[in-house]
């Protein structure tokens, strides 16, 4: 079984990956989620993030799998579910069936984190691990063979529109070094307060994938916002991104 869970490494190709821009629909008008998914796709987004909050792990309450499944019909770009829930294990199949190709979980919410990382792949999705600001990077260092995306949160989970924590940049840099040393093809995603004034700092620290919510609504158009964030991440990035 373990052999099936291991993914090949693509360390050579990793440096050529363009920066990915992932809009979060947390700050969308929930009455027009499908239309916003369609608009983000047309604007050049690489995928869409769903912040799944349970009113328990975080104080906010958001998207069930049926909402996501309904919006899945509105666009073709990938969906990711960022599960901010206690005991998310039972929910995993529902979010994969709803059309999420990547499922991100917080290790501190899991009874057996290593098992759950493998379980997400068994369900046919990619595995993401999200680290809250106070959660140490060391929690994932012995599970890199089971992880496709490592998310370093640059705000405390729960709400959009919070200020970017520049104090997370050393953690992003340490995550970059850990991934590079491992030889595994793991995306390094950042989320929280990413916008025109902060994306370069996160990119310079080593992130290659950028979730943005509030900031995208402040540009004249989603297309301009996505293009600007991608260009800034490309210019500031440590690695020779392809564009
Ligand atoms: C926190 C959320 C936010 C959100 C992005 O739980 O994960 O980080 O998606 O929102 P902004 O870009 O507004 O911080």
PDB file of C-alpha atoms and ligand atoms in Angstrom:
ATOM      1  CA  UNK A   1       0.000   0.000   0.000  1.00  0.00           C
ATOM      2  CA  UNK A   2       2.763   2.420   0.929  1.00  0.00           C
ATOM      3  CA  UNK A   3       4.306   2.080  -2.526  1.00  0.00           C
ATOM      4  CA  UNK A   4       1.009   3.229  -4.020  1.00  0.00           C
ATOM      5  CA  UNK A   5       1.045   6.308  -1.820  1.00  0.00           C
ATOM      6  CA  UNK A   6       4.494   7.438  -2.847  1.00  0.00           C
ATOM      7  CA  UNK A   7       4.637   9.871  -5.716  1.00  0.00           C
ATOM      8  CA  UNK A   8       7.664  10.268  -7.962  1.00  0.00           C
ATOM      9  CA  UNK A   9       9.824  13.303  -7.383  1.00  0.00           C
ATOM     10  CA  UNK A  10      10.290  15.930 -10.071  1.00  0.00           C
ATOM     11  CA  UNK A  11      12.956  18.046  -8.490  1.00  0.00           C
ATOM     12  CA  UNK A  12      14.332  19.047 -11.884  1.00  0.00           C
ATOM     13  CA  UNK A  13      11.000  20.343 -13.166  1.00  0.00           C
ATOM     14  CA  UNK A  14      10.104  22.139  -9.942  1.00  0.00           C
ATOM     15  CA  UNK A  15      12.252  25.188 -10.636  1.00  0.00           C
ATOM     16  CA  UNK A  16      10.409  25.785 -13.907  1.00  0.00           C
ATOM     17  CA  UNK A  17       6.952  25.974 -12.358  1.00  0.00           C
ATOM     18  CA  UNK A  18       5.287  29.376 -12.734  1.00  0.00           C
ATOM     19  CA  UNK A  19       3.970  31.006  -9.561  1.00  0.00           C
ATOM     20  CA  UNK A  20       0.393  29.822  -9.016  1.00  0.00           C
ATOM     21  CA  UNK A  21      -2.364  32.244  -8.007  1.00  0.00           C
ATOM     22  CA  UNK A  22      -5.261  30.726  -6.088  1.00  0.00           C
ATOM     23  CA  UNK A  23      -8.251  32.978  -5.296  1.00  0.00           C
ATOM     24  CA  UNK A  24     -10.132  32.224  -2.092  1.00  0.00           C
ATOM     25  CA  UNK A  25     -13.892  32.640  -2.362  1.00  0.00           C
ATOM     26  CA  UNK A  26     -14.189  33.337   1.372  1.00  0.00           C
ATOM     27  CA  UNK A  27     -14.617  37.028   0.634  1.00  0.00           C
ATOM     28  CA  UNK A  28     -17.006  36.501  -2.295  1.00  0.00           C
ATOM     29  CA  UNK A  29     -20.700  37.355  -2.271  1.00  0.00           C
ATOM     30  CA  UNK A  30     -22.028  33.911  -1.273  1.00  0.00           C
ATOM     31  CA  UNK A  31     -25.160  34.536  -3.358  1.00  0.00           C
ATOM     32  CA  UNK A  32     -23.053  34.465  -6.526  1.00  0.00           C
ATOM     33  CA  UNK A  33     -20.354  31.893  -5.816  1.00  0.00           C
ATOM     34  CA  UNK A  34     -20.792  30.086  -9.120  1.00  0.00           C
ATOM     35  CA  UNK A  35     -20.487  33.310 -11.095  1.00  0.00           C
ATOM     36  CA  UNK A  36     -17.347  34.287  -9.180  1.00  0.00           C
ATOM     37  CA  UNK A  37     -15.766  30.871  -9.861  1.00  0.00           C
ATOM     38  CA  UNK A  38     -16.468  31.407 -13.548  1.00  0.00           C
ATOM     39  CA  UNK A  39     -15.017  34.936 -13.379  1.00  0.00           C
ATOM     40  CA  UNK A  40     -11.857  33.730 -11.623  1.00  0.00           C
ATOM     41  CA  UNK A  41     -11.304  31.091 -14.263  1.00  0.00           C
ATOM     42  CA  UNK A  42     -11.749  33.653 -17.059  1.00  0.00           C
ATOM     43  CA  UNK A  43      -9.318  35.974 -15.222  1.00  0.00           C
ATOM     44  CA  UNK A  44      -6.528  33.371 -15.277  1.00  0.00           C
ATOM     45  CA  UNK A  45      -6.694  31.817 -11.802  1.00  0.00           C
ATOM     46  CA  UNK A  46      -4.810  28.543 -11.423  1.00  0.00           C
ATOM     47  CA  UNK A  47      -7.331  27.007  -9.010  1.00  0.00           C
ATOM     48  CA  UNK A  48      -9.883  28.099  -6.405  1.00  0.00           C
ATOM     49  CA  UNK A  49      -9.658  27.693  -2.650  1.00  0.00           C
ATOM     50  CA  UNK A  50     -12.641  26.821  -0.466  1.00  0.00           C
ATOM     51  CA  UNK A  51     -12.138  27.709   3.193  1.00  0.00           C
ATOM     52  CA  UNK A  52     -14.155  25.040   4.971  1.00  0.00           C
ATOM     53  CA  UNK A  53     -14.787  26.227   8.542  1.00  0.00           C
ATOM     54  CA  UNK A  54     -16.766  24.375  11.201  1.00  0.00           C
ATOM     55  CA  UNK A  55     -17.458  26.958  13.915  1.00  0.00           C
ATOM     56  CA  UNK A  56     -15.294  24.868  16.244  1.00  0.00           C
ATOM     57  CA  UNK A  57     -11.643  24.671  15.143  1.00  0.00           C
ATOM     58  CA  UNK A  58     -12.222  28.235  13.990  1.00  0.00           C
ATOM     59  CA  UNK A  59     -15.101  30.497  15.038  1.00  0.00           C
ATOM     60  CA  UNK A  60     -16.437  30.954  11.496  1.00  0.00           C
ATOM     61  CA  UNK A  61     -18.805  28.603   9.598  1.00  0.00           C
ATOM     62  CA  UNK A  62     -18.714  28.280   5.819  1.00  0.00           C
ATOM     63  CA  UNK A  63     -18.966  25.727   2.990  1.00  0.00           C
ATOM     64  CA  UNK A  64     -20.394  22.227   3.040  1.00  0.00           C
ATOM     65  CA  UNK A  65     -19.584  19.797   0.231  1.00  0.00           C
ATOM     66  CA  UNK A  66     -22.929  20.342  -1.508  1.00  0.00           C
ATOM     67  CA  UNK A  67     -22.178  24.035  -2.041  1.00  0.00           C
ATOM     68  CA  UNK A  68     -18.825  23.175  -3.573  1.00  0.00           C
ATOM     69  CA  UNK A  69     -20.324  20.433  -5.761  1.00  0.00           C
ATOM     70  CA  UNK A  70     -22.903  22.903  -7.083  1.00  0.00           C
ATOM     71  CA  UNK A  71     -20.149  25.365  -8.038  1.00  0.00           C
ATOM     72  CA  UNK A  72     -18.024  22.620  -9.588  1.00  0.00           C
ATOM     73  CA  UNK A  73     -20.262  22.891 -12.664  1.00  0.00           C
ATOM     74  CA  UNK A  74     -19.369  26.587 -13.130  1.00  0.00           C
ATOM     75  CA  UNK A  75     -15.700  26.214 -14.091  1.00  0.00           C
ATOM     76  CA  UNK A  76     -13.043  23.671 -15.015  1.00  0.00           C
ATOM     77  CA  UNK A  77     -10.026  24.855 -12.999  1.00  0.00           C
ATOM     78  CA  UNK A  78      -9.126  22.728  -9.958  1.00  0.00           C
ATOM     79  CA  UNK A  79     -10.698  23.256  -6.529  1.00  0.00           C
ATOM     80  CA  UNK A  80      -8.868  22.918  -3.229  1.00  0.00           C
ATOM     81  CA  UNK A  81     -10.590  22.473   0.132  1.00  0.00           C
ATOM     82  CA  UNK A  82      -8.786  23.930   3.141  1.00  0.00           C
ATOM     83  CA  UNK A  83     -10.429  22.044   5.992  1.00  0.00           C
ATOM     84  CA  UNK A  84     -10.426  24.158   9.148  1.00  0.00           C
ATOM     85  CA  UNK A  85     -12.436  21.598  11.118  1.00  0.00           C
ATOM     86  CA  UNK A  86     -11.970  19.357  14.121  1.00  0.00           C
ATOM     87  CA  UNK A  87     -11.851  15.667  13.213  1.00  0.00           C
ATOM     88  CA  UNK A  88     -12.018  16.178   9.448  1.00  0.00           C
ATOM     89  CA  UNK A  89     -11.315  12.495   8.708  1.00  0.00           C
ATOM     90  CA  UNK A  90     -14.973  11.555   8.199  1.00  0.00           C
ATOM     91  CA  UNK A  91     -15.517  14.495   5.847  1.00  0.00           C
ATOM     92  CA  UNK A  92     -12.693  13.677   3.451  1.00  0.00           C
ATOM     93  CA  UNK A  93     -14.659  11.533   0.944  1.00  0.00           C
ATOM     94  CA  UNK A  94     -17.426  14.132   0.742  1.00  0.00           C
ATOM     95  CA  UNK A  95     -15.046  16.912  -0.265  1.00  0.00           C
ATOM     96  CA  UNK A  96     -13.227  14.753  -2.790  1.00  0.00           C
ATOM     97  CA  UNK A  97     -16.571  13.663  -4.293  1.00  0.00           C
ATOM     98  CA  UNK A  98     -17.596  17.338  -4.428  1.00  0.00           C
ATOM     99  CA  UNK A  99     -14.741  17.873  -6.876  1.00  0.00           C
ATOM    100  CA  UNK A 100     -11.758  19.001  -4.791  1.00  0.00           C
ATOM    101  CA  UNK A 101      -8.537  17.701  -6.326  1.00  0.00           C
ATOM    102  CA  UNK A 102      -6.508  18.930  -3.340  1.00  0.00           C
ATOM    103  CA  UNK A 103      -7.537  18.636   0.302  1.00  0.00           C
ATOM    104  CA  UNK A 104      -5.581  20.528   2.971  1.00  0.00           C
ATOM    105  CA  UNK A 105      -5.771  19.478   6.606  1.00  0.00           C
ATOM    106  CA  UNK A 106      -4.299  20.825   9.839  1.00  0.00           C
ATOM    107  CA  UNK A 107      -2.160  18.212  11.640  1.00  0.00           C
ATOM    108  CA  UNK A 108      -3.356  19.338  15.070  1.00  0.00           C
ATOM    109  CA  UNK A 109      -6.935  18.341  14.111  1.00  0.00           C
ATOM    110  CA  UNK A 110      -5.987  14.757  13.204  1.00  0.00           C
ATOM    111  CA  UNK A 111      -5.847  11.679  15.403  1.00  0.00           C
ATOM    112  CA  UNK A 112      -3.313   9.956  13.126  1.00  0.00           C
ATOM    113  CA  UNK A 113      -1.895  12.593  10.762  1.00  0.00           C
ATOM    114  CA  UNK A 114       0.418  10.267   8.839  1.00  0.00           C
ATOM    115  CA  UNK A 115      -2.468   7.891   8.128  1.00  0.00           C
ATOM    116  CA  UNK A 116      -4.786  10.692   7.005  1.00  0.00           C
ATOM    117  CA  UNK A 117      -2.231  12.095   4.557  1.00  0.00           C
ATOM    118  CA  UNK A 118      -2.130   8.708   2.843  1.00  0.00           C
ATOM    119  CA  UNK A 119      -5.920   8.368   3.012  1.00  0.00           C
ATOM    120  CA  UNK A 120      -6.449  11.569   1.003  1.00  0.00           C
ATOM    121  CA  UNK A 121      -4.298  10.145  -1.806  1.00  0.00           C
ATOM    122  CA  UNK A 122      -6.158   6.836  -1.618  1.00  0.00           C
ATOM    123  CA  UNK A 123      -9.360   8.791  -2.214  1.00  0.00           C
ATOM    124  CA  UNK A 124      -7.831  10.133  -5.420  1.00  0.00           C
ATOM    125  CA  UNK A 125      -6.966  13.672  -4.342  1.00  0.00           C
ATOM    126  CA  UNK A 126      -3.672  15.400  -3.569  1.00  0.00           C
ATOM    127  CA  UNK A 127      -2.701  15.875   0.056  1.00  0.00           C
ATOM    128  CA  UNK A 128      -2.054  19.286   1.535  1.00  0.00           C
ATOM    129  CA  UNK A 129      -0.910  20.082   5.057  1.00  0.00           C
ATOM    130  CA  UNK A 130      -1.720  23.505   6.493  1.00  0.00           C
ATOM    131  CA  UNK A 131       0.357  24.975   9.301  1.00  0.00           C
ATOM    132  CA  UNK A 132      -1.174  27.685  11.479  1.00  0.00           C
ATOM    133  CA  UNK A 133       1.247  30.398  12.599  1.00  0.00           C
ATOM    134  CA  UNK A 134       1.999  28.715  15.944  1.00  0.00           C
ATOM    135  CA  UNK A 135       2.269  25.195  14.487  1.00  0.00           C
ATOM    136  CA  UNK A 136       5.905  24.183  14.005  1.00  0.00           C
ATOM    137  CA  UNK A 137       7.280  23.049  10.659  1.00  0.00           C
ATOM    138  CA  UNK A 138       8.798  20.034  12.404  1.00  0.00           C
ATOM    139  CA  UNK A 139       5.352  18.414  12.486  1.00  0.00           C
ATOM    140  CA  UNK A 140       5.616  17.582   8.777  1.00  0.00           C
ATOM    141  CA  UNK A 141       9.288  16.789   8.351  1.00  0.00           C
ATOM    142  CA  UNK A 142       8.799  13.007   8.617  1.00  0.00           C
ATOM    143  CA  UNK A 143       5.773  12.926   6.314  1.00  0.00           C
ATOM    144  CA  UNK A 144       7.076  14.682   3.207  1.00  0.00           C
ATOM    145  CA  UNK A 145       6.693  11.517   1.126  1.00  0.00           C
ATOM    146  CA  UNK A 146       2.917  11.769   1.632  1.00  0.00           C
ATOM    147  CA  UNK A 147       2.440  15.489   1.013  1.00  0.00           C
ATOM    148  CA  UNK A 148       1.812  17.291  -2.275  1.00  0.00           C
ATOM    149  CA  UNK A 149       1.270  20.820  -0.951  1.00  0.00           C
ATOM    150  CA  UNK A 150       2.615  22.458   2.199  1.00  0.00           C
ATOM    151  CA  UNK A 151       0.624  25.538   3.213  1.00  0.00           C
ATOM    152  CA  UNK A 152       2.195  28.068   5.552  1.00  0.00           C
ATOM    153  CA  UNK A 153      -0.572  30.296   6.874  1.00  0.00           C
ATOM    154  CA  UNK A 154       0.394  33.942   7.182  1.00  0.00           C
ATOM    155  CA  UNK A 155      -2.661  34.744   9.339  1.00  0.00           C
ATOM    156  CA  UNK A 156      -4.462  32.792  12.025  1.00  0.00           C
ATOM    157  CA  UNK A 157      -7.144  30.704  10.313  1.00  0.00           C
ATOM    158  CA  UNK A 158     -10.777  31.772  10.539  1.00  0.00           C
ATOM    159  CA  UNK A 159     -11.359  34.975   8.645  1.00  0.00           C
ATOM    160  CA  UNK A 160     -10.435  36.792   5.470  1.00  0.00           C
ATOM    161  CA  UNK A 161      -9.154  40.350   5.474  1.00  0.00           C
ATOM    162  CA  UNK A 162      -6.548  39.941   8.216  1.00  0.00           C
ATOM    163  CA  UNK A 163      -3.090  41.540   8.134  1.00  0.00           C
ATOM    164  CA  UNK A 164      -0.210  39.493   6.674  1.00  0.00           C
ATOM    165  CA  UNK A 165       2.201  38.218   9.322  1.00  0.00           C
ATOM    166  CA  UNK A 166       5.654  39.026   7.945  1.00  0.00           C
ATOM    167  CA  UNK A 167       7.002  37.151  10.968  1.00  0.00           C
ATOM    168  CA  UNK A 168       6.097  33.940   9.068  1.00  0.00           C
ATOM    169  CA  UNK A 169       8.718  34.594   6.366  1.00  0.00           C
ATOM    170  CA  UNK A 170      11.517  32.725   8.214  1.00  0.00           C
ATOM    171  CA  UNK A 171       9.115  29.766   8.483  1.00  0.00           C
ATOM    172  CA  UNK A 172       8.408  29.951   4.730  1.00  0.00           C
ATOM    173  CA  UNK A 173      12.162  30.009   4.088  1.00  0.00           C
ATOM    174  CA  UNK A 174      12.689  27.023   6.401  1.00  0.00           C
ATOM    175  CA  UNK A 175       9.879  25.160   4.598  1.00  0.00           C
ATOM    176  CA  UNK A 176      11.520  25.964   1.247  1.00  0.00           C
ATOM    177  CA  UNK A 177      14.832  24.555   2.479  1.00  0.00           C
ATOM    178  CA  UNK A 178      13.132  21.444   3.897  1.00  0.00           C
ATOM    179  CA  UNK A 179      11.308  20.750   0.616  1.00  0.00           C
ATOM    180  CA  UNK A 180      14.409  21.331  -1.488  1.00  0.00           C
ATOM    181  CA  UNK A 181      16.470  19.017   0.705  1.00  0.00           C
ATOM    182  CA  UNK A 182      13.800  16.327   0.526  1.00  0.00           C
ATOM    183  CA  UNK A 183      13.821  16.051  -3.273  1.00  0.00           C
ATOM    184  CA  UNK A 184      10.005  15.674  -3.290  1.00  0.00           C
ATOM    185  CA  UNK A 185       7.879  17.728  -5.655  1.00  0.00           C
ATOM    186  CA  UNK A 186       5.880  19.678  -3.072  1.00  0.00           C
ATOM    187  CA  UNK A 187       4.198  23.008  -3.702  1.00  0.00           C
ATOM    188  CA  UNK A 188       4.849  25.652  -1.047  1.00  0.00           C
ATOM    189  CA  UNK A 189       1.660  27.657  -0.653  1.00  0.00           C
ATOM    190  CA  UNK A 190       1.031  30.775   1.429  1.00  0.00           C
ATOM    191  CA  UNK A 191      -2.346  32.108   2.518  1.00  0.00           C
ATOM    192  CA  UNK A 192      -3.470  35.113   4.491  1.00  0.00           C
ATOM    193  CA  UNK A 193      -3.141  38.803   3.742  1.00  0.00           C
ATOM    194  CA  UNK A 194      -1.510  38.160   0.368  1.00  0.00           C
ATOM    195  CA  UNK A 195      -1.777  41.220  -1.864  1.00  0.00           C
ATOM    196  CA  UNK A 196       0.273  43.746  -3.826  1.00  0.00           C
ATOM    197  CA  UNK A 197       2.257  44.851  -0.758  1.00  0.00           C
ATOM    198  CA  UNK A 198       3.027  41.399   0.635  1.00  0.00           C
ATOM    199  CA  UNK A 199       3.285  38.885  -2.219  1.00  0.00           C
ATOM    200  CA  UNK A 200       6.916  39.748  -2.980  1.00  0.00           C
ATOM    201  CA  UNK A 201       8.021  39.068   0.601  1.00  0.00           C
ATOM    202  CA  UNK A 202       6.385  35.645   0.589  1.00  0.00           C
ATOM    203  CA  UNK A 203       7.859  34.841  -2.835  1.00  0.00           C
ATOM    204  CA  UNK A 204      11.329  35.981  -1.812  1.00  0.00           C
ATOM    205  CA  UNK A 205      11.100  33.679   1.208  1.00  0.00           C
ATOM    206  CA  UNK A 206      10.441  30.780  -1.158  1.00  0.00           C
ATOM    207  CA  UNK A 207       6.676  30.357  -1.662  1.00  0.00           C
ATOM    208  CA  UNK A 208       5.541  29.312  -5.141  1.00  0.00           C
ATOM    209  CA  UNK A 209       1.743  29.280  -4.705  1.00  0.00           C
ATOM    210  CA  UNK A 210      -0.260  32.247  -3.438  1.00  0.00           C
ATOM    211  CA  UNK A 211      -3.807  32.270  -2.070  1.00  0.00           C
ATOM    212  CA  UNK A 212      -5.482  35.665  -2.219  1.00  0.00           C
ATOM    213  CA  UNK A 213      -8.922  36.721  -1.067  1.00  0.00           C
ATOM    214  CA  UNK A 214      -9.631  40.317  -0.104  1.00  0.00           C
ATOM    215  CA  UNK A 215      -6.863  41.824  -2.240  1.00  0.00           C
ATOM    216  CA  UNK A 216      -8.339  40.548  -5.510  1.00  0.00           C
ATOM    217  CA  UNK A 217     -11.554  42.488  -4.951  1.00  0.00           C
ATOM    218  CA  UNK A 218      -9.547  45.718  -4.582  1.00  0.00           C
ATOM    219  CA  UNK A 219      -8.080  45.639  -8.098  1.00  0.00           C
ATOM    220  CA  UNK A 220     -10.054  47.134 -11.011  1.00  0.00           C
ATOM    221  CA  UNK A 221     -10.572  43.547 -12.253  1.00  0.00           C
ATOM    222  CA  UNK A 222      -9.759  39.989 -11.160  1.00  0.00           C
ATOM    223  CA  UNK A 223      -7.585  39.641 -14.292  1.00  0.00           C
ATOM    224  CA  UNK A 224      -5.444  42.639 -13.311  1.00  0.00           C
ATOM    225  CA  UNK A 225      -5.143  41.384  -9.747  1.00  0.00           C
ATOM    226  CA  UNK A 226      -4.110  37.874 -10.740  1.00  0.00           C
ATOM    227  CA  UNK A 227      -1.650  39.150 -13.346  1.00  0.00           C
ATOM    228  CA  UNK A 228      -0.098  41.633 -10.902  1.00  0.00           C
ATOM    229  CA  UNK A 229       0.318  39.100  -8.093  1.00  0.00           C
ATOM    230  CA  UNK A 230       1.770  36.535 -10.495  1.00  0.00           C
ATOM    231  CA  UNK A 231       4.218  39.050 -12.012  1.00  0.00           C
ATOM    232  CA  UNK A 232       5.346  40.266  -8.582  1.00  0.00           C
ATOM    233  CA  UNK A 233       5.785  36.706  -7.325  1.00  0.00           C
ATOM    234  CA  UNK A 234       7.740  35.856 -10.449  1.00  0.00           C
ATOM    235  CA  UNK A 235      10.039  38.877 -10.080  1.00  0.00           C
ATOM    236  CA  UNK A 236      10.685  38.312  -6.369  1.00  0.00           C
ATOM    237  CA  UNK A 237      10.810  34.504  -6.405  1.00  0.00           C
ATOM    238  CA  UNK A 238      13.973  32.671  -5.435  1.00  0.00           C
ATOM    239  CA  UNK A 239      13.747  30.128  -8.173  1.00  0.00           C
ATOM    240  CA  UNK A 240      13.752  30.591 -11.946  1.00  0.00           C
ATOM    241  CA  UNK A 241       9.991  30.491 -12.459  1.00  0.00           C
ATOM    242  CA  UNK A 242       8.713  29.947 -15.971  1.00  0.00           C
ATOM    243  CA  UNK A 243       5.998  32.392 -17.039  1.00  0.00           C
TER     244      UNK A 243
HETATM  245  C1  LIG B   1      -8.086  32.177   6.753  1.00  0.00           C
HETATM  246  C2  LIG B   1      -8.300  32.105   5.280  1.00  0.00           C
HETATM  247  C3  LIG B   1      -7.847  33.389   4.592  1.00  0.00           C
HETATM  248  C4  LIG B   1      -8.410  33.579   3.203  1.00  0.00           C
HETATM  249  C5  LIG B   1      -7.607  34.536   2.375  1.00  0.00           C
HETATM  250  O1  LIG B   1      -8.635  31.062   7.370  1.00  0.00           O
HETATM  251  O2  LIG B   1      -7.656  30.965   4.738  1.00  0.00           O
HETATM  252  O3  LIG B   1      -6.476  33.454   4.646  1.00  0.00           O
HETATM  253  O4  LIG B   1      -8.631  32.445   2.504  1.00  0.00           O
HETATM  254  O5  LIG B   1      -8.116  35.722   2.679  1.00  0.00           O
HETATM  255  P1  LIG B   1      -7.326  37.088   2.649  1.00  0.00           P
HETATM  256  O6  LIG B   1      -6.549  37.117   1.367  1.00  0.00           O
HETATM  257  O7  LIG B   1      -8.424  38.082   2.703  1.00  0.00           O
HETATM  258  O8  LIG B   1      -6.444  37.083   3.846  1.00  0.00           O
END
